[in-house]
Coordinates of C-alpha atoms in Angstrom, one line a residue:
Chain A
X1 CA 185.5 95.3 130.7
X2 CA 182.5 96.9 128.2
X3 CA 184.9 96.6 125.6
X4 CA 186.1 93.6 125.6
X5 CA 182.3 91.8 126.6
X6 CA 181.0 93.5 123.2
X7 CA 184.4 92.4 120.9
X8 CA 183.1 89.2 122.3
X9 CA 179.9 89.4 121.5
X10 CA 180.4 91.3 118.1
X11 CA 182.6 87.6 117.4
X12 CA 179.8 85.6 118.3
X13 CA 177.3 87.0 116.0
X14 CA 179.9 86.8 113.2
X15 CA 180.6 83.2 113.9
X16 CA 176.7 82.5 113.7
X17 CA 176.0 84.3 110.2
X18 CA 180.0 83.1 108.8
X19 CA 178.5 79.2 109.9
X20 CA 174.6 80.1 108.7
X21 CA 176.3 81.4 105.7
X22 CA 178.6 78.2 104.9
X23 CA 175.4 76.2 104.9
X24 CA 173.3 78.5 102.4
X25 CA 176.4 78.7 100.2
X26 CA 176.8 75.0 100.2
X27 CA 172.7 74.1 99.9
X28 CA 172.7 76.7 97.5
X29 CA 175.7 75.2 95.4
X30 CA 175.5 71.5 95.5
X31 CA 171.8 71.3 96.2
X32 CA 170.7 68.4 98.8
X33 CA 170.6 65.6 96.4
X34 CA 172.9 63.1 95.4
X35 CA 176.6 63.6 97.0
X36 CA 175.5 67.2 97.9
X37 CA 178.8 69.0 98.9
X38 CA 181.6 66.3 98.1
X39 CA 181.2 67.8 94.4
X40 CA 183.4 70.3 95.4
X41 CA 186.5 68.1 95.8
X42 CA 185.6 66.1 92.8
X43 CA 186.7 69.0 90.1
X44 CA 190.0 69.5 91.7
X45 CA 190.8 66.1 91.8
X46 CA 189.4 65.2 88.1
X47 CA 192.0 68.1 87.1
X48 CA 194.9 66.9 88.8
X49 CA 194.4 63.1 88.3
X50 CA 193.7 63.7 84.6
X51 CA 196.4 65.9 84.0
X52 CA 199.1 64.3 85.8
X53 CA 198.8 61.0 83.4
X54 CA 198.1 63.1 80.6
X55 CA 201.5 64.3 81.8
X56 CA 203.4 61.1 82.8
X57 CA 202.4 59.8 79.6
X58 CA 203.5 62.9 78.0
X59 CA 207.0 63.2 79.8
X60 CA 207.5 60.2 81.1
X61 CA 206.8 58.7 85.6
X62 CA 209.5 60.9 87.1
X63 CA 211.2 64.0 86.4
X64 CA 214.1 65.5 88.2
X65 CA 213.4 62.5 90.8
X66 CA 210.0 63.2 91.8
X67 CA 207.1 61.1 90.5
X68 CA 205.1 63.4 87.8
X69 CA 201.4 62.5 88.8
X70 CA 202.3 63.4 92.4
X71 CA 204.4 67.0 91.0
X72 CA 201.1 67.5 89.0
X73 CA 198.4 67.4 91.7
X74 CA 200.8 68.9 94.3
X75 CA 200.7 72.0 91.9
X76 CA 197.5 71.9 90.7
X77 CA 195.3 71.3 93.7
X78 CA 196.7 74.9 95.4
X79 CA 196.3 76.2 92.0
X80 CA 192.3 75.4 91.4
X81 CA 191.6 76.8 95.1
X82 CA 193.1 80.0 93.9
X83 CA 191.3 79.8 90.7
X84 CA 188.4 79.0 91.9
X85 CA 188.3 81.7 94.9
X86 CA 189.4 84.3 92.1
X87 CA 186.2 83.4 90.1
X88 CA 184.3 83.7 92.9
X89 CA 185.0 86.4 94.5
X90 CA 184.2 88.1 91.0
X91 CA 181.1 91.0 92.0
X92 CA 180.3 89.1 95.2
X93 CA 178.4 91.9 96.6
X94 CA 176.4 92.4 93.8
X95 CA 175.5 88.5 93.9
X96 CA 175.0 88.5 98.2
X97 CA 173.3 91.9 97.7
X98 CA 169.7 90.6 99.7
X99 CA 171.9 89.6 102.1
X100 CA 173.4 92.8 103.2
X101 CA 169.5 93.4 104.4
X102 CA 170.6 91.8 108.1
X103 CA 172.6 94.3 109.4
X104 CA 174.7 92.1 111.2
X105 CA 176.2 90.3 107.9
X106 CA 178.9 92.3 106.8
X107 CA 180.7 91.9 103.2
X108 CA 183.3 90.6 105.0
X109 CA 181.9 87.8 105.5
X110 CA 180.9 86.5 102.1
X111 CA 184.5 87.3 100.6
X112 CA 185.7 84.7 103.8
X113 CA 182.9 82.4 103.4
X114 CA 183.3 81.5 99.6
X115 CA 187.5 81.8 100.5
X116 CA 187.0 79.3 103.2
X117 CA 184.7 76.9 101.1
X118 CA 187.4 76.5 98.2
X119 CA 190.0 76.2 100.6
X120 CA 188.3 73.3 102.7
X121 CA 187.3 71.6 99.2
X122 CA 190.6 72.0 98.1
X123 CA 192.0 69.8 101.4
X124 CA 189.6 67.0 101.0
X125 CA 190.1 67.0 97.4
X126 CA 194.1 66.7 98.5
X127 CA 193.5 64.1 101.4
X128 CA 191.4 62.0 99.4
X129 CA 193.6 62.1 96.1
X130 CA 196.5 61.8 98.1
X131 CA 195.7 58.7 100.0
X132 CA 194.3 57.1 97.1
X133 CA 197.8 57.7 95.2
X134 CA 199.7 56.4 98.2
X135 CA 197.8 53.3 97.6
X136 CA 199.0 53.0 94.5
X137 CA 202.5 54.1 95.2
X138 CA 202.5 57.4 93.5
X139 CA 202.1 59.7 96.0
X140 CA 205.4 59.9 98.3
X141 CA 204.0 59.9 101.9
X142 CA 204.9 63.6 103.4
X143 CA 208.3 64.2 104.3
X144 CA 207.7 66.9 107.0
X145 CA 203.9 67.4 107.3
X146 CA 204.4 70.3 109.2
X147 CA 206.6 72.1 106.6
X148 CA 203.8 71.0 104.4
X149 CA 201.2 72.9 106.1
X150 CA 203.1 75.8 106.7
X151 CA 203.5 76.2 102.9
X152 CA 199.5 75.7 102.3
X153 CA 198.9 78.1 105.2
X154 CA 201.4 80.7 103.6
X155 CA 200.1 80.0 100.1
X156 CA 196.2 80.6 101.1
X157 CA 197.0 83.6 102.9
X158 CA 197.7 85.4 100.1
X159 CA 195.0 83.9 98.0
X160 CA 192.8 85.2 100.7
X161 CA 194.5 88.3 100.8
X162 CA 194.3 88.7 97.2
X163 CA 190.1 88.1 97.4
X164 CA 189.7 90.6 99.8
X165 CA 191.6 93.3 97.0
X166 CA 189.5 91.8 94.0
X167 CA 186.2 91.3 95.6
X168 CA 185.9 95.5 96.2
X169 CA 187.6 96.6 92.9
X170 CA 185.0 93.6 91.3
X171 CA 182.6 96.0 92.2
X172 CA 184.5 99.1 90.9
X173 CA 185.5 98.2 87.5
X174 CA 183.6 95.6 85.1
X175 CA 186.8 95.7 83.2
X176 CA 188.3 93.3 86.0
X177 CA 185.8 90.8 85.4
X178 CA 186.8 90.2 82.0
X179 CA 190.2 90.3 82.9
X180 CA 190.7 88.2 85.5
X181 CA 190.3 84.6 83.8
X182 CA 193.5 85.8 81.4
X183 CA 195.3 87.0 84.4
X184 CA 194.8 83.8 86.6
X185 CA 195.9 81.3 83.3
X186 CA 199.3 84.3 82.8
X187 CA 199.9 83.6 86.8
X188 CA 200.8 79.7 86.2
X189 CA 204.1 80.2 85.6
X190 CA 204.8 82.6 88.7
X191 CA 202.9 80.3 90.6
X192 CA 205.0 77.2 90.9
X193 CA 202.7 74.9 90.3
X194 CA 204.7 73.3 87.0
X195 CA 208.3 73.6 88.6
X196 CA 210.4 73.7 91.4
X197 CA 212.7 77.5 91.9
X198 CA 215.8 75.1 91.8
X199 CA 215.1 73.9 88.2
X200 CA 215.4 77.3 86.9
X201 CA 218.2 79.5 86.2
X202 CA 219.8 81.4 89.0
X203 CA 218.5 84.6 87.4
X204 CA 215.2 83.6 87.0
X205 CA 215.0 81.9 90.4
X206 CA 215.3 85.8 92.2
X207 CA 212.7 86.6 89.7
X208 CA 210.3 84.1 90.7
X209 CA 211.1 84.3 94.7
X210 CA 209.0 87.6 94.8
X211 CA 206.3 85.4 93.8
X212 CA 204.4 85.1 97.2
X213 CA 202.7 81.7 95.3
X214 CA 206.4 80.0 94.7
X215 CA 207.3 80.3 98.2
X216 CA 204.0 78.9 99.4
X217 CA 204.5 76.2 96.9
X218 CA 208.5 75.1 97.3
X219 CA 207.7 74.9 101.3
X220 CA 204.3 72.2 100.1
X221 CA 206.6 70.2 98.1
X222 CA 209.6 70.2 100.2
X223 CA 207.4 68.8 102.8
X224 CA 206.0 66.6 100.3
X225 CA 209.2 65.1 98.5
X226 CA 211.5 65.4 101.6
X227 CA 215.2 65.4 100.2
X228 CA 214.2 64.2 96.9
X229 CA 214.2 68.3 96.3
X230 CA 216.0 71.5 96.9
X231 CA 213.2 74.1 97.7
X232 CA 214.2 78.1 98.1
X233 CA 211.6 80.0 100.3
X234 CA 211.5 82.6 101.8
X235 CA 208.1 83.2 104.1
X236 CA 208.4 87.0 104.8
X237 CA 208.0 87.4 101.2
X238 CA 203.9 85.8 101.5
X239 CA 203.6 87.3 104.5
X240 CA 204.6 90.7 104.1
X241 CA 202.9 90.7 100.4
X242 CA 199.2 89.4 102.8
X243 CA 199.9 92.2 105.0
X244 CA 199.9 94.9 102.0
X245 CA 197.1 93.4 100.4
X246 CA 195.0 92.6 102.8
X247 CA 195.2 96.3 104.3
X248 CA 194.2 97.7 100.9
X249 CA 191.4 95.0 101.1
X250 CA 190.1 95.9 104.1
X251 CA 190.1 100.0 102.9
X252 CA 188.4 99.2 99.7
X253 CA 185.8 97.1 101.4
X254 CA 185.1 99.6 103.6
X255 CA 185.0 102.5 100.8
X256 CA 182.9 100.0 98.7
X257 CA 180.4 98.9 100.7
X258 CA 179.5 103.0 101.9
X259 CA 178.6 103.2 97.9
X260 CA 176.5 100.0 97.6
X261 CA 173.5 100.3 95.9
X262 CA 171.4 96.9 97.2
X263 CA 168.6 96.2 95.4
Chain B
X1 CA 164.4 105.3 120.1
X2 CA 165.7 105.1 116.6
X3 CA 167.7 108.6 115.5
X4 CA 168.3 110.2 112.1
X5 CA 170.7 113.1 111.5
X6 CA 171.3 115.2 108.4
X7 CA 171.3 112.3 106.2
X8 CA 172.0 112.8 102.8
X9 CA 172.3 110.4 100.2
X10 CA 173.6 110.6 97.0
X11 CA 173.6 108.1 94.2
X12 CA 175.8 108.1 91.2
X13 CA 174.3 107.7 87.8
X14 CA 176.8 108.1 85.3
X15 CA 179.0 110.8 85.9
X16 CA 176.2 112.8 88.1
X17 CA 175.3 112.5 91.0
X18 CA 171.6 112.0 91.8
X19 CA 170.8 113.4 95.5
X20 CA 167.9 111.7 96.7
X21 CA 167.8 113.0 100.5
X22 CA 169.1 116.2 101.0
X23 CA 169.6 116.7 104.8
X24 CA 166.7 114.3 107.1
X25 CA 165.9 114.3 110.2
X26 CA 163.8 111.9 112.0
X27 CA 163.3 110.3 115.6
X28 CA 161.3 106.9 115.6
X29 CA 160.5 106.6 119.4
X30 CA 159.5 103.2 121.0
X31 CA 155.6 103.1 120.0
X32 CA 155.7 105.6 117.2
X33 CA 153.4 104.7 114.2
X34 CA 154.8 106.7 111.0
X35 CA 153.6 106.8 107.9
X36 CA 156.1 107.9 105.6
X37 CA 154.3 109.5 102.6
X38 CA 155.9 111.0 99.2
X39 CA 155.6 110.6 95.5
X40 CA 157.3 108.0 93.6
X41 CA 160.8 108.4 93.8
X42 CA 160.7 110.5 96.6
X43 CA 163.2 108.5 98.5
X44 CA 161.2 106.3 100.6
X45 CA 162.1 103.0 100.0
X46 CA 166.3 104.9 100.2
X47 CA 164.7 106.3 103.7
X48 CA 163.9 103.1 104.7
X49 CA 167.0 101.2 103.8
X50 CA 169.0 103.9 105.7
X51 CA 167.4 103.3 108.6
X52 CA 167.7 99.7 108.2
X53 CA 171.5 99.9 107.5
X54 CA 171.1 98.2 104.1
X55 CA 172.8 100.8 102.3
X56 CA 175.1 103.7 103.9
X57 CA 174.0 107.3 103.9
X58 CA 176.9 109.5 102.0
X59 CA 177.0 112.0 105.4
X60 CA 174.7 112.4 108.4
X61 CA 174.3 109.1 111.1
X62 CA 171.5 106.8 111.7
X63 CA 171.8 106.0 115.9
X64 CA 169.5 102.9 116.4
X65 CA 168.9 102.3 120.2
X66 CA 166.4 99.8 119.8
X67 CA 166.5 97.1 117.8
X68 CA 164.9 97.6 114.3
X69 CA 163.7 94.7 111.7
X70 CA 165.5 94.8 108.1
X71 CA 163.5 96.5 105.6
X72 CA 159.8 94.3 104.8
X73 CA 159.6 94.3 100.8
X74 CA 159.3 92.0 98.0
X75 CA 162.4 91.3 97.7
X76 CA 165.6 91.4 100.0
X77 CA 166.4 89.8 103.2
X78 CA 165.4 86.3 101.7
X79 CA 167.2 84.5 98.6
X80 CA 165.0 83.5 95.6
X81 CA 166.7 80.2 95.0
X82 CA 166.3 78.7 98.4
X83 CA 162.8 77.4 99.4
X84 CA 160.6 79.4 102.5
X85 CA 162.3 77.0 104.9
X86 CA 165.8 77.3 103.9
X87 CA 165.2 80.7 104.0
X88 CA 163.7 80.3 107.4
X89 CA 166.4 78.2 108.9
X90 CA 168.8 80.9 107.6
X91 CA 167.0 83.8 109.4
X92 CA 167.0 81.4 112.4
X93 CA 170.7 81.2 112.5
X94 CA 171.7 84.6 112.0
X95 CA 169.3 85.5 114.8
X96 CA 170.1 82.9 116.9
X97 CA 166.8 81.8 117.3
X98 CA 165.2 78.6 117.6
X99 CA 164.5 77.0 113.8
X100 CA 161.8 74.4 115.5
X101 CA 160.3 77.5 116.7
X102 CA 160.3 79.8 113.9
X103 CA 159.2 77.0 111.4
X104 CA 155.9 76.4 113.9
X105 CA 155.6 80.5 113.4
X106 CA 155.7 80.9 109.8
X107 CA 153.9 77.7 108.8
X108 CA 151.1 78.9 111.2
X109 CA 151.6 82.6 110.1
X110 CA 151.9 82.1 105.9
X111 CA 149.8 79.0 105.8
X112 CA 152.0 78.3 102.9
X113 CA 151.7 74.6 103.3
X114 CA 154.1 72.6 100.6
X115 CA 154.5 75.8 99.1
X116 CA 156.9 76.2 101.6
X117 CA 158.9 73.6 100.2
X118 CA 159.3 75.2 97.1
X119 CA 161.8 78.6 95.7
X120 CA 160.9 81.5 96.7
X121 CA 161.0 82.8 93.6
X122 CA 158.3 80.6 92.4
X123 CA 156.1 82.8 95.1
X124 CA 153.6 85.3 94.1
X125 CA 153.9 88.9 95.9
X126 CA 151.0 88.1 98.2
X127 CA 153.0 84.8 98.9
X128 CA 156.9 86.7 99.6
X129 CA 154.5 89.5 101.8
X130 CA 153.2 86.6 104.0
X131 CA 156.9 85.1 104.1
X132 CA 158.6 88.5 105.1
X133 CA 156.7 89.1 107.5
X134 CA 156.1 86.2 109.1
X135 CA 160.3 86.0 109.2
X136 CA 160.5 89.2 110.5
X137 CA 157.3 88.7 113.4
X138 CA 159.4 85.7 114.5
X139 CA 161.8 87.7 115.7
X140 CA 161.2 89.8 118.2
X141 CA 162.1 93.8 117.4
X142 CA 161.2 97.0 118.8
X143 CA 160.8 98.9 115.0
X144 CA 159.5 97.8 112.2
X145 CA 160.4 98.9 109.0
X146 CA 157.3 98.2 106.1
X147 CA 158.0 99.1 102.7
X148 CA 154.7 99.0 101.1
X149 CA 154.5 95.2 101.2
X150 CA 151.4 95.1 103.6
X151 CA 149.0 96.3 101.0
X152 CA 149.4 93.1 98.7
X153 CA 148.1 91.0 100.8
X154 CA 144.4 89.5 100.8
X155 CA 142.2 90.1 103.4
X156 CA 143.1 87.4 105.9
X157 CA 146.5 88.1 105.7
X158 CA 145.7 91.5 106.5
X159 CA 143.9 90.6 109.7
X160 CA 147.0 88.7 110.6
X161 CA 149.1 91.4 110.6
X162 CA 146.8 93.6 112.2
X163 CA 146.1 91.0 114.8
X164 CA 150.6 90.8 115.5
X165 CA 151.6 93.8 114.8
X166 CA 148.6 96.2 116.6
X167 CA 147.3 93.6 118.8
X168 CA 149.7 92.0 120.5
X169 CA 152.8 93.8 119.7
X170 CA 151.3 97.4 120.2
X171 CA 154.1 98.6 122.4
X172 CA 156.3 98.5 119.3
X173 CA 157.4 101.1 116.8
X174 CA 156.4 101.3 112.8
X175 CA 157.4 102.8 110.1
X176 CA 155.4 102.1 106.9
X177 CA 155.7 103.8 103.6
X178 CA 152.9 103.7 101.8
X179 CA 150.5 105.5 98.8
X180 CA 147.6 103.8 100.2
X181 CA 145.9 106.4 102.6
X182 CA 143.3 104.1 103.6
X183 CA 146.2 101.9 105.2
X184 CA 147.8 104.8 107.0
X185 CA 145.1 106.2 108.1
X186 CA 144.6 102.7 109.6
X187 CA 147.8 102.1 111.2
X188 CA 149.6 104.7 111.9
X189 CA 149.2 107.8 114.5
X190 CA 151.7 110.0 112.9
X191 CA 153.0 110.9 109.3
X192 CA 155.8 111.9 107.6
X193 CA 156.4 113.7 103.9
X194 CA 159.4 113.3 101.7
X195 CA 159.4 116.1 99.2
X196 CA 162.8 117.5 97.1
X197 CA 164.7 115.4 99.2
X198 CA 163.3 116.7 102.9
X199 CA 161.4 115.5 105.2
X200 CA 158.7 117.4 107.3
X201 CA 157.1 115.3 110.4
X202 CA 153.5 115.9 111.8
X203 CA 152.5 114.7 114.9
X204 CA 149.0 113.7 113.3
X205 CA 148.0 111.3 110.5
X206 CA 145.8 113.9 108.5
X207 CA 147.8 117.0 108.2
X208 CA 150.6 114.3 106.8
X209 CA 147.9 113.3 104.5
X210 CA 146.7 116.8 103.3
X211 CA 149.8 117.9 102.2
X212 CA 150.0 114.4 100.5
X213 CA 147.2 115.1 98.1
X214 CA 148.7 118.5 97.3
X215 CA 152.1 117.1 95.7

């Protein structure tokens, strides 16, 4: 019973700072004034309106039978959370450091508090563009909304995943910092966001498939598009590639944080 | 009662290793008044962060079995860009305490006024002193950890903290680090010496002292 009464309580002091955290980071961020918070959905949805008519203008309204606004911001709104986590995350201790002087605020829980506040802008920034498009008839109503959350889920795993490897080595190397804008931009193309697997060449489809990110992403737009695509997933491949990561994650966290030096 | 065994800390500057405490011991027991004495550099402010589990000692354990405050210092445990009352409402949440409460506390205890309203990096020392502590008074621990901070204040401030922390919470324990002998001669009923990474305790304020001056 001691146990499991002090698990509990050991939750409900994390739940306090990750919510007292949320707050600062937010009041921090956006500041009180003017539409405070909502800022963070207007970026992603500046990017993936403005791109997508750059886009339909470019190519043309539909391509392989989906509309190309609605392809564009399907791909891109997943793709600015990761971004955005990514450049986040980036020496996150260092930043949180007078933080660390409550013992009960772990690291943990600034790599999951900036993770979470992308990933909740990024769903308002897709709700709100997306109903505004269905207004104007360019956003297909989802298919199966389910599969499309599966996909989301599966795809923001392994962003999350991925934050808790680079937030620790952050600290470790500076060299990461400077790579990790070039790195994000090079992972486009094994992302998904531009193309569906079943546009590409049956070679290059296995190649992409170990892309965590394209399975994540054909699952989103099959739910999206319905029928009107073919997707090829396959969700052990996000989910056993979280698992790995998110065990050396947790290690290098752990090693990390033993070596902090807080100001 | 607060416990600190064989801890060592080592920091890494370049490709050396710096060791700053080489093996302390220490018990803080409920009512204990410390001053922790040394020269600069000494490892005081690393001692004190130890025990408040801001940073990790490289071997040895800290067992804390009453609660203990975070480290009192200029900076750290508040963030410069929000204003005192942010920071307040933040120190209320992660302590689940009551922010109408607290506010009442540290507008009465800083007597801040609108300052209060504004970063706290736009504070003077002798403003962030009055701010850290009232924060930390709000709360309710059994140890207090002081890192030097109480000496900035002026003198009504200093009365204040007299007044909380020997007055009405004098059941509680202290550690202070200090050069001002004056101060822990004044607060404190026992002393402690960093020196070469070690740590010697005496159960009396002016033996701590004498071998102060000697270093």
């Amino acid at each position: 019973m001691q146990p499991v009464k002090k698990a509990l309580q050991a939750w409900r002091i994390q739940q306090r700072v990750i919510v007292a955290l949320m707050i600062r980071e937010l009041t921090t961020r956006f500041g009180r004034e003017n539409i405070g918070f909502l800022w963070i959905m207007a970026e992603p949805m500046l990017f993936a309106v403005l791109v997508g008519t750059m886009y339909s203008i470019m190519i043309g309204e539909q391509e392989h039978g989906v509309g190309v606004i609605a392809f564009v911001a399907s791909g891109y709104i997943p793709l600015t959370v990761m971004r955005n986590s990514f450049g986040r995350i980036v020496s996150i201790f260092l930043v949180n450091g007078a933080l660390l002087y409550h013992r009960q605020v772990r690291v943990l829980d600034f790599i999951l508090v900036r993770f979470l506040i992308e990933m909740v802008g990024g769903m308002m920034a897709y709700l709100f563009v997306g109903t505004l498009l269905i207004a104007f008839d360019l956003f297909p109503v989802p298919a199966h909304i389910g599969f499309f959350l599966a996909g989301w889920s599966l795809y923001m795993l392994f962003v999350f995943s991925l934050c808790l490897v680079i937030a620790p080595l952050s600290e470790m190397s500076e060299v990461l910092e400077k790579l990790m804008p070039v790195t994000v931009y090079i992972a486009i193309p094994l992302s998904g966001t531009f193309n569906m697997v079943s546009w590409l060449a049956p070679a290059a489809r296995d190649v992409v498939l170990w892309s965590p990110f394209v399975n994540g992403m054909e699952m989103m737009r099959y739910g999206l598009f319905g029928d009107a695509v073919r997707p090829y997933y396959n969700i052990w491949v996000p989910l056993g590639a979280s698992a790995v990561l998110a065990v050396i994650g947790l290690a290098l966290c752990r090693r990390v944080r033993r070596t902090l030096v807080v100001e | 009662m607060i416990s600190c065994i064989n801890l060592k800390k080592n920091y890494r500057v370049g490709h050396t290793e710096k060791r700053v405490l080489k093996g302390v011991n220490l018990s803080i027991a409920p009512g204990d008044r410390i001053g922790l004495l040394g020269r600069n550099g000494a490892g005081k402010s690393t001692m004190i962060k130890l025990i408040g589990g801001v940073e990790m000692p490289t071997s040895g354990k800290v067992h804390r079995e009453m609660t203990c405050s975070w480290p009192l210092g200029f900076n750290g445990g508040f963030q410069g860009s929000l204003t005192g009352y942010d920071n307040a409402r933040f120190i209320a949440r992660i302590y689940g305490k009551d922010y109408s409460e607290m506010r009442q506390f540290v507008e009465d205890f800083t007597e801040l006024g609108r300052q209060l309203r504004m970063p706290v990096k736009t504070y003077s020392s002798g403003m962030r002193a009055r701010l850290a502590f009232a924060l930390s008074l709000a709360i309710e621990f059994d140890c207090y950890l002081i890192d030097e901070v109480i000496l900035v204040g002026d003198k009504n401030f200093q009365e204040k903290c007299h007044y909380e922390l020997f007055e009405r919470r004098k059941d509680r324990a202290i550690l202070l680090a200090s050069h001002s002998m004056d101060s822990i001669k004044e607060f404190c009923n026992k002393s402690a010496v960093l020196q070469d990474g070690l740590l010697t305790e005496y159960d009396n304020v002016d033996e701590g002292l004498a071998i102060y001056q000697t270093l």
